Short mmCIF file of C-alpha atoms and ligand atoms in Angstrom, two decimals:
data_model
loop_
_atom_site.label_atom_id
_atom_site.label_comp_id
_atom_site.label_asym_id
_atom_site.label_seq_id
_atom_site.Cartn_x
_atom_site.Cartn_y
_atom_site.Cartn_z
CA MET G 1 1.48 -5.59 -3.99
CA GLU G 2 3.70 -5.13 -0.64
CA ILE G 3 3.13 -2.52 2.21
CA GLY G 4 6.01 -1.89 4.98
CA LEU G 5 4.31 -0.64 8.35
CA LEU G 6 7.50 1.14 9.34
CA GLY G 7 7.74 3.80 12.12
CA GLN G 8 7.99 4.55 15.61
CA PRO G 9 8.76 1.18 18.23
CA LEU G 10 5.69 1.06 20.17
CA THR G 11 3.14 3.17 17.31
CA GLY G 12 0.91 0.14 17.27
CA LYS G 13 2.61 -1.17 14.55
CA THR G 14 1.89 -4.91 14.45
CA THR G 15 -1.55 -5.14 15.78
CA PHE G 16 -2.32 -2.47 12.52
CA PHE G 17 -0.46 -5.62 11.06
CA ASN G 18 -2.61 -8.08 12.76
CA LEU G 19 -5.62 -6.93 11.98
CA LEU G 20 -4.84 -6.47 9.09
CA THR G 21 -3.54 -9.66 7.91
CA GLY G 22 -5.72 -12.11 10.65
CA MET G 23 -2.18 -12.91 12.45
CA GLY G 24 -1.40 -13.33 15.99
CA GLN G 25 1.89 -11.58 16.34
CA GLU G 26 3.36 -10.74 19.35
CA THR G 27 2.91 -6.89 20.41
CA CYS G 28 4.44 -4.61 22.94
CA LEU G 29 6.33 -7.61 24.31
CA SER G 30 8.37 -9.24 21.20
CA LYS G 31 12.71 -8.65 22.35
CA LYS G 32 12.70 -10.55 18.61
CA ARG G 33 12.93 -7.85 16.79
CA ASP G 34 11.88 -9.53 13.66
CA VAL G 35 10.40 -8.64 10.57
CA TYR G 36 6.39 -10.64 9.33
CA THR G 37 5.20 -10.54 6.85
CA ALA G 38 1.58 -11.66 5.49
CA VAL G 39 -0.75 -11.34 3.16
CA ALA G 40 -4.02 -9.96 3.94
CA GLN G 41 -7.40 -10.49 1.43
CA VAL G 42 -9.02 -7.25 0.22
CA PRO G 43 -12.63 -7.71 1.13
CA ASP G 44 -15.11 -6.69 -2.19
CA GLU G 45 -18.53 -6.35 -2.78
CA ARG G 46 -17.97 -6.78 -6.15
CA VAL G 47 -16.37 -10.95 -5.26
CA ASP G 48 -19.16 -11.54 -2.43
CA TYR G 49 -21.69 -9.92 -5.38
CA LEU G 50 -20.54 -12.45 -7.88
CA ALA G 51 -19.96 -15.77 -5.48
CA HIS G 52 -23.77 -15.25 -5.05
CA LEU G 53 -24.72 -15.63 -8.66
CA TYR G 54 -22.01 -17.82 -9.23
CA ARG G 55 -21.70 -20.78 -6.70
CA PRO G 56 -18.60 -21.52 -7.77
CA GLN G 57 -15.89 -23.68 -4.85
CA LYS G 58 -13.88 -20.88 -4.07
CA ALA G 59 -13.99 -16.94 -3.80
CA ILE G 60 -10.75 -15.20 -4.32
CA TYR G 61 -9.89 -11.78 -3.11
CA ALA G 62 -7.55 -9.36 -4.19
CA GLN G 63 -4.59 -9.61 -1.61
CA VAL G 64 -1.81 -7.67 -0.23
CA GLN G 65 1.43 -8.33 1.03
CA ILE G 66 2.37 -7.19 4.19
CA LYS G 67 5.19 -6.34 6.15
CA ASP G 68 5.69 -5.03 9.56
CA ILE G 69 8.88 -3.90 10.75
CA PRO G 70 9.72 -3.21 13.90
CA GLY G 71 10.93 0.49 15.31
CA VAL G 72 13.96 1.05 15.90
CA TYR G 73 15.12 2.42 19.04
CA GLN G 74 18.01 5.34 19.29
CA CYS G 75 20.40 3.38 20.98
CA ASP G 76 19.90 0.35 18.57
CA ALA G 77 21.52 2.24 15.72
CA ALA G 78 21.53 5.45 14.49
CA GLY G 79 18.20 6.90 12.68
CA MET G 80 16.40 4.78 10.56
CA SER G 81 19.65 4.09 8.34
CA ASN G 82 19.54 0.37 9.60
CA LYS G 83 18.69 -3.27 7.77
CA HIS G 84 15.35 -2.50 9.54
CA LEU G 85 14.85 0.45 6.87
CA GLU G 86 16.29 -1.12 4.39
CA GLU G 87 13.75 -4.25 4.76
CA ALA G 88 11.24 -1.45 3.26
CA ARG G 89 13.69 -1.59 -0.15
CA THR G 90 11.12 -3.87 -1.51
CA ALA G 91 7.99 -2.07 -0.92
CA ASP G 92 5.77 -0.61 -3.34
CA LEU G 93 4.04 1.84 -1.06
CA LEU G 94 5.19 2.71 3.01
CA VAL G 95 3.06 3.32 5.34
CA GLN G 96 3.68 5.57 8.72
CA VAL G 97 2.29 4.67 11.71
CA VAL G 98 2.61 7.54 14.30
CA ARG G 99 1.35 7.12 17.94
CA ALA G 100 -1.11 9.30 18.71
CA PHE G 101 -2.58 7.11 21.64
CA HIS G 102 -2.24 7.33 25.35
CA ASP G 103 -1.87 4.20 27.08
CA ASP G 104 -0.11 3.70 30.50
CA VAL G 105 0.60 1.40 30.68
CA VAL G 106 2.93 0.99 27.29
CA ALA G 107 4.56 4.94 27.89
CA ASN G 108 5.80 5.82 24.54
CA ILE G 109 9.00 6.21 24.25
CA ALA G 110 9.59 9.96 23.53
CA GLY G 111 7.18 10.72 26.93
CA GLU G 112 3.49 12.69 26.09
CA PRO G 113 3.17 11.24 22.54
CA ASP G 114 3.26 14.03 19.88
CA PRO G 115 2.38 12.13 16.64
CA TYR G 116 3.52 15.32 14.22
CA LYS G 117 6.91 15.30 15.16
CA GLU G 118 7.61 11.59 15.01
CA LEU G 119 6.11 11.91 11.00
CA ALA G 120 8.63 15.15 10.99
CA ASP G 121 11.45 12.59 12.58
CA PHE G 122 10.40 9.58 10.14
CA ALA G 123 10.76 12.28 7.30
CA THR G 124 14.49 13.56 8.05
CA ASP G 125 15.02 9.72 8.38
CA LEU G 126 13.82 8.79 5.54
CA VAL G 127 15.99 11.81 3.47
CA LEU G 128 18.73 10.96 5.08
CA ALA G 129 19.20 7.52 4.56
CA ASP G 130 18.30 8.60 0.31
CA MET G 131 21.27 10.90 1.08
CA ILE G 132 22.91 8.40 1.64
CA SER G 133 22.81 6.07 -1.03
CA VAL G 134 23.12 8.91 -3.47
CA GLU G 135 26.47 10.19 -1.81
CA ASN G 136 28.02 6.17 -1.59
CA GLN G 137 26.30 5.70 -6.05
CA LEU G 138 29.00 9.91 -6.54
CA ALA G 139 31.69 8.42 -5.16
CA ARG G 140 32.39 5.03 -6.60
CA LEU G 141 31.10 7.53 -10.03
CA GLU G 142 33.93 9.74 -9.63
CA GLU G 143 36.48 8.38 -8.43
CA SER G 144 36.26 6.72 -11.70
CA ARG G 145 39.00 7.96 -13.49
CA LYS G 146 37.88 7.79 -17.46
CA PRO G 147 34.05 9.01 -17.00
CA SER G 148 31.61 8.45 -20.05
CA CYS G 149 30.05 10.29 -21.53
CA ASN G 150 26.56 8.65 -19.89
CA ALA G 151 27.87 9.03 -16.51
CA SER G 152 28.31 12.92 -16.76
CA LEU G 153 24.77 12.67 -17.53
CA HIS G 154 24.17 9.90 -14.88
CA ILE G 155 26.68 12.28 -12.45
CA ALA G 156 24.75 15.35 -12.86
CA VAL G 157 20.97 13.43 -12.42
CA LEU G 158 22.23 12.46 -8.87
CA ARG G 159 23.99 15.70 -7.76
CA ARG G 160 20.45 17.31 -8.10
CA ILE G 161 18.94 14.70 -6.64
CA LEU G 162 21.21 15.45 -3.70
CA HIS G 163 20.21 18.59 -3.96
CA ALA G 164 16.94 18.77 -3.18
CA LEU G 165 17.61 15.99 -0.14
CA GLU G 166 19.73 18.16 0.79
CA ASN G 167 17.04 20.75 0.59
CA GLU G 168 14.34 18.70 2.42
CA GLN G 169 12.74 17.68 -0.67
CA ARG G 170 11.48 14.21 -1.24
CA VAL G 171 12.67 12.54 -4.75
CA SER G 172 8.53 12.05 -5.45
CA ASP G 173 8.92 16.41 -4.99
CA LEU G 174 10.45 16.67 -8.35
CA ILE G 175 8.78 16.86 -11.30
CA LEU G 176 11.98 14.61 -13.63
CA THR G 177 12.40 13.91 -17.04
CA GLU G 178 11.97 10.76 -18.74
CA GLU G 179 15.78 10.49 -19.20
CA GLU G 180 16.39 10.62 -15.79
CA LYS G 181 14.16 8.48 -14.98
CA LEU G 182 15.80 6.06 -16.83
CA HIS G 183 19.18 7.03 -14.62
CA LEU G 184 17.51 6.42 -11.70
CA ALA G 185 15.66 2.74 -12.24
CA GLY G 186 16.88 0.95 -10.32
CA TYR G 187 17.56 3.28 -7.37
CA ASN G 188 14.87 2.36 -5.25
CA PHE G 189 14.74 5.25 -2.85
CA PHE G 190 12.76 5.32 -0.23
CA THR G 191 11.15 9.42 -0.37
CA GLU G 192 9.83 8.26 -4.59
CA LYS G 193 8.19 5.27 -2.70
CA PRO G 194 4.03 6.92 -2.19
CA LEU G 195 4.02 7.59 1.11
CA VAL G 196 0.37 7.15 3.49
CA ILE G 197 0.87 8.51 7.00
CA ALA G 198 -1.98 6.45 9.79
CA VAL G 199 -2.17 7.68 13.04
CA ASN G 200 -2.74 5.51 15.82
CA MET G 201 -5.32 6.56 18.31
CA ASP G 202 -7.64 5.82 21.34
CA GLU G 203 -10.63 4.91 21.68
CA LYS G 204 -11.31 8.50 22.86
CA GLN G 205 -9.69 10.19 20.13
CA PHE G 206 -11.16 8.44 17.46
CA THR G 207 -14.59 9.56 18.55
CA THR G 208 -13.90 13.51 19.52
CA GLY G 209 -11.57 13.22 16.51
CA MET G 210 -9.19 14.73 18.73
CA TYR G 211 -5.72 14.68 19.13
CA THR G 212 -2.65 16.69 19.86
CA ASN G 213 -0.96 19.01 17.06
CA ARG G 214 -3.54 16.95 14.70
CA ASP G 215 -3.47 20.64 12.77
CA LYS G 216 0.59 20.31 12.75
CA ILE G 217 -0.08 16.51 10.66
CA LEU G 218 -3.12 18.10 8.20
CA GLU G 219 -1.59 20.18 7.34
CA PHE G 220 1.38 18.62 6.34
CA ALA G 221 -0.25 15.84 4.76
CA ALA G 222 -2.11 18.34 2.52
CA ASN G 223 1.75 19.56 1.72
CA HIS G 224 3.53 16.61 0.44
CA GLN G 225 0.50 15.36 -1.11
CA ILE G 226 0.53 12.40 0.98
CA PRO G 227 -3.20 10.66 2.45
CA LEU G 228 -3.66 10.61 5.79
CA LEU G 229 -5.94 7.51 7.84
CA GLU G 230 -7.18 7.91 10.78
CA ILE G 231 -7.10 4.51 12.64
CA SER G 232 -7.34 3.00 16.16
CA ALA G 233 -5.94 -0.07 15.96
CA ARG G 234 -6.49 -1.80 19.05
CA MET G 235 -10.19 -1.14 19.68
CA GLU G 236 -10.85 -2.17 15.62
CA MET G 237 -8.93 -5.21 17.09
CA GLU G 238 -10.87 -5.74 19.34
CA ILE G 239 -14.45 -5.17 17.41
CA SER G 240 -13.37 -8.01 14.86
CA ARG G 241 -12.56 -10.67 18.25
CA LEU G 242 -16.85 -9.84 18.37
CA PRO G 243 -18.98 -12.40 16.91
CA LEU G 244 -19.83 -11.43 13.30
CA GLY G 245 -23.41 -10.45 14.31
CA GLU G 246 -22.55 -7.60 16.48
CA ARG G 247 -19.57 -6.31 14.51
CA ALA G 248 -21.82 -4.06 12.55
CA GLU G 249 -23.26 -2.48 15.32
CA PHE G 250 -19.95 -1.59 17.02
CA MET G 251 -18.78 -0.55 14.18
CA HIS G 252 -21.19 2.04 13.93
CA ALA G 253 -21.91 2.94 17.52
CA MET G 254 -17.49 3.83 16.97
CA GLY G 255 -18.70 5.73 13.75
CA LEU G 256 -16.68 3.44 12.06
CA ASN G 257 -17.69 3.44 8.07
CA GLU G 258 -15.32 0.16 6.62
CA SER G 259 -12.68 -1.71 8.42
CA GLY G 260 -9.36 -1.15 8.39
CA ILE G 261 -7.31 -2.93 5.06
CA CYS G 262 -10.69 -1.75 3.31
CA ARG G 263 -9.64 2.00 4.11
CA LEU G 264 -5.98 1.31 3.67
CA ALA G 265 -6.00 -1.31 0.21
CA SER G 266 -8.46 1.72 -1.33
CA THR G 267 -6.44 4.35 -0.04
CA ALA G 268 -3.42 2.09 -1.79
CA TYR G 269 -5.22 1.74 -4.82
CA ASN G 270 -5.87 5.45 -5.69
CA LEU G 271 -2.00 6.01 -4.29
CA LEU G 272 -0.22 2.99 -7.37
CA GLY G 273 -2.56 3.92 -9.74
CA VAL G 274 -3.93 0.41 -9.74
CA VAL G 275 -7.66 -1.41 -10.80
CA SER G 276 -9.72 -5.17 -10.16
CA PHE G 277 -10.58 -7.00 -12.96
CA PHE G 278 -12.40 -10.66 -12.61
CA THR G 279 -12.45 -13.93 -13.89
CA VAL G 280 -16.16 -16.18 -12.96
CA GLY G 281 -17.23 -19.50 -13.70
CA ALA G 282 -18.41 -22.38 -11.67
CA VAL G 283 -14.64 -23.47 -10.38
CA GLU G 284 -13.45 -19.89 -9.05
CA VAL G 285 -14.80 -16.66 -8.73
CA ARG G 286 -11.60 -14.17 -8.32
CA ALA G 287 -10.12 -10.45 -8.16
CA TRP G 288 -7.21 -9.44 -9.95
CA THR G 289 -4.78 -6.30 -9.43
CA ILE G 290 -3.76 -4.68 -12.47
CA ARG G 291 -1.89 -1.21 -13.38
CA LYS G 292 -4.39 0.78 -14.78
CA GLY G 293 -4.71 1.27 -18.13
CA THR G 294 -2.90 -2.16 -18.70
CA ILE G 295 -3.79 -3.87 -22.03
CA ALA G 296 -5.85 -7.23 -22.45
CA LYS G 297 -2.80 -9.07 -23.04
CA LYS G 298 -1.07 -8.61 -20.27
CA ALA G 299 -3.85 -9.13 -17.63
CA ALA G 300 -4.82 -12.74 -19.65
CA GLY G 301 -1.02 -13.02 -17.93
CA LYS G 302 -1.25 -11.96 -14.32
CA VAL G 303 -4.35 -15.47 -14.91
CA HIS G 304 -1.59 -17.64 -16.67
CA SER G 305 1.36 -17.22 -18.54
CA ASP G 306 0.06 -19.77 -21.32
CA MET G 307 -3.34 -16.83 -22.29
CA GLU G 308 -0.95 -13.67 -22.83
CA ARG G 309 1.43 -15.91 -24.96
CA GLY G 310 -1.68 -17.82 -26.71
CA PHE G 311 -4.49 -15.06 -26.26
CA ILE G 312 -7.56 -14.20 -29.13
CA ARG G 313 -9.56 -11.85 -27.26
CA ALA G 314 -10.97 -11.05 -24.40
CA GLU G 315 -14.94 -10.98 -23.67
CA VAL G 316 -15.50 -8.87 -21.30
CA PHE G 317 -18.84 -7.26 -19.69
CA HIS G 318 -18.52 -4.76 -16.53
CA PHE G 319 -19.42 -5.59 -13.38
CA GLU G 320 -21.89 -3.01 -12.80
CA ASP G 321 -23.54 -4.13 -16.10
CA LEU G 322 -24.44 -7.32 -14.25
CA LYS G 323 -25.13 -5.78 -11.18
CA ASN G 324 -28.28 -3.71 -12.57
CA LEU G 325 -29.55 -6.21 -14.87
CA GLY G 326 -28.99 -8.92 -12.30
CA SER G 327 -28.24 -10.89 -15.46
CA VAL G 328 -25.32 -12.51 -17.99
CA ALA G 329 -28.14 -13.27 -20.41
CA THR G 330 -29.49 -9.78 -19.75
CA VAL G 331 -25.71 -7.86 -20.41
CA ARG G 332 -25.93 -10.10 -23.60
CA GLU G 333 -28.97 -8.49 -25.34
CA LYS G 334 -29.18 -4.88 -23.98
CA GLY G 335 -25.40 -5.69 -25.92
CA LEU G 336 -23.20 -4.53 -23.41
CA PHE G 337 -21.13 -7.97 -23.92
CA ARG G 338 -18.38 -6.86 -25.96
CA LEU G 339 -15.43 -8.51 -27.37
CA GLU G 340 -12.31 -7.65 -27.33
CA GLY G 341 -8.66 -7.37 -28.98
CA LYS G 342 -5.38 -7.40 -27.13
CA GLU G 343 -4.53 -4.31 -26.73
CA TYR G 344 -7.41 -3.20 -25.18
CA ALA G 345 -7.14 -1.00 -21.71
CA VAL G 346 -8.98 -2.87 -18.92
CA LYS G 347 -11.06 -1.18 -17.02
CA ASP G 348 -11.79 -1.35 -13.09
CA GLY G 349 -14.77 -3.65 -12.91
CA ASP G 350 -14.36 -5.20 -16.30
CA ILE G 351 -15.66 -8.81 -15.96
CA ILE G 352 -13.20 -10.53 -18.85
CA ASN G 353 -13.34 -14.73 -20.26
CA PHE G 354 -9.51 -14.85 -22.27
CA ARG G 355 -10.10 -16.92 -25.22
CA PHE G 356 -6.60 -18.36 -25.97
CA ASN G 357 -4.48 -20.85 -28.09
CA VAL G 358 -1.49 -22.42 -27.12
N1 GTP H 1 -4.67 2.51 24.34
C1 GTP H 1 -4.17 1.94 22.87
N2 GTP H 1 -2.95 0.97 22.71
C2 GTP H 1 -2.60 0.19 21.47
C3 GTP H 1 -3.34 0.94 20.36
N3 GTP H 1 -2.54 0.30 19.18
C4 GTP H 1 -1.57 -0.38 20.46
N4 GTP H 1 -1.60 -0.18 21.61
C5 GTP H 1 -0.79 -1.53 22.38
O1 GTP H 1 1.42 -0.07 22.47
C6 GTP H 1 1.31 -1.10 22.66
C7 GTP H 1 2.53 -1.70 21.58
O2 GTP H 1 1.91 -1.49 20.38
P1 GTP H 1 2.76 -2.71 19.30
O3 GTP H 1 1.26 -3.10 17.72
O4 GTP H 1 3.40 -3.82 19.53
O5 GTP H 1 4.06 -1.31 18.70
P2 GTP H 1 4.60 -2.06 17.55
O6 GTP H 1 4.17 -0.76 16.71
O7 GTP H 1 4.48 -2.62 16.43
O8 GTP H 1 6.12 -1.70 18.43
P3 GTP H 1 7.13 -2.27 17.55
O9 GTP H 1 7.12 -3.88 17.33
O10 GTP H 1 8.38 -2.29 19.46
O11 GTP H 1 8.26 -1.11 16.73
C8 GTP H 1 1.27 -2.73 22.72
O12 GTP H 1 0.50 -2.99 24.48
C9 GTP H 1 -0.34 -2.74 21.84
O13 GTP H 1 -2.21 -3.24 22.76
C10 GTP H 1 -4.32 1.80 20.80
O14 GTP H 1 -5.12 1.61 19.82
N5 GTP H 1 -4.67 2.32 21.72
MG1 MG H 2 5.50 -4.67 15.93
#
C-alpha cells in the first residue's frame, strides 16, 4: 500500500514523513525538491502479544510505503498540474497536509495560514488535473475517424466525467455502473483516490483544538466524506526523540492517545477496506495486509506464491480467542480451531497456518 503526502510548500509534509518512517530527511531548507519514499512500520499490539507468546526470532509489523512529495511554488509551475503531482499517480491513498501552525522563522508562503483555503485550492488543482487527462483522451478518441461502438461508449463515459469535473465534483462522488467502471479502469484519476486531510497544528492549537477556519474544514470533510486527522507533526517528532520511558507520559500530557502512524494507518485501512491476518511460528510472527473479503487461497499467495498454487487448506483461529483463552491448546479444546477451504473469506485478526503441497 502506498500513501502519498501532498500539499502546498512548508506545510510540514517532510516533518510528518520523518515521523511516520523514522527517516531524517532535511525539512524546510531542501532546495532539491526531491520526492522521498520510505516504509513505515504499522505498530500493532496484536503482533506484540503474539511475539511475547511465540518468542520468534523476529516479529514483523504490517508495512506501508510513504511518499513525500514536495509542494510546488506557484512560480515553479501552473498549479499542481506538473510532474510532482504525477508522482502521486501510483498512490493508493492521498494525504493532503494543510498548515494551521504559526512559525515566525518559517513563514507560510501565502501569509497568515489558512488551512481551509489550502484545502479548497488543492481540491481545485486535483479536479483540474483530472479534467486535463479527460480532455486529452477525448480529443484523441474523437480524432480517430472510425469510432467503434465500444469507443462511442467510452467517449460517453468520459463526457459524463468531464461534466462532473466542470461542476467541481470529484470522480469519487459519482455513482458509476459496472460497465462505466470498466471503461475508466486504468485512468487512475486523482479525484477518485481516497483522500485524507491532515491539519498540521502547533502545540497551542493542538491542546486548545482551535485554529483558523476549523468549522469550514469540518464541514468540507463531512460533505465529501473525507476523514480528517488533526496532527502536530513537530511536537510529535520531539516526543518521539525522548527516551522510551518518558514518551507515554508526554503523549498523555499533550492529549495524544495514539502515535501519528497508528492514527494514519487505521484511517487508511478503513478507507481502503483492508485488514490484517497473522502467521505465527518460532522463526517469525508477522502481520499481513489484505483487502477485506479476500479468500484464503489468495491470502496464502500473499505469504508465498507456492502456498497459493498448492493450497490444500487453512488452519485458522482468531486472535481475540487466543487472547481471551491464553493458549492455543485451550483454543483447540474449546473447538475454536478450524479447518477452512480455499473459498473462506479471511477475517481481520485471523491467525492462519496454510497447508500446501507443490
Ligand atoms: N511550529 C511548527 N513548525 C512546524 C510544524 N511542522 C513543521 N514545521 C516546520 O515547518 C517547516 C517546514 O516543514 P517541512 O516538513 O519541511 O514542510 P514541507 O511541507 O515538507 O515543505 P516542502 O517540502 O517545501 O513542500 C520546518 O521548519 C518545520 O520544522 C509544526 O507542527 N509546528
Ligand atoms: Mg518537504
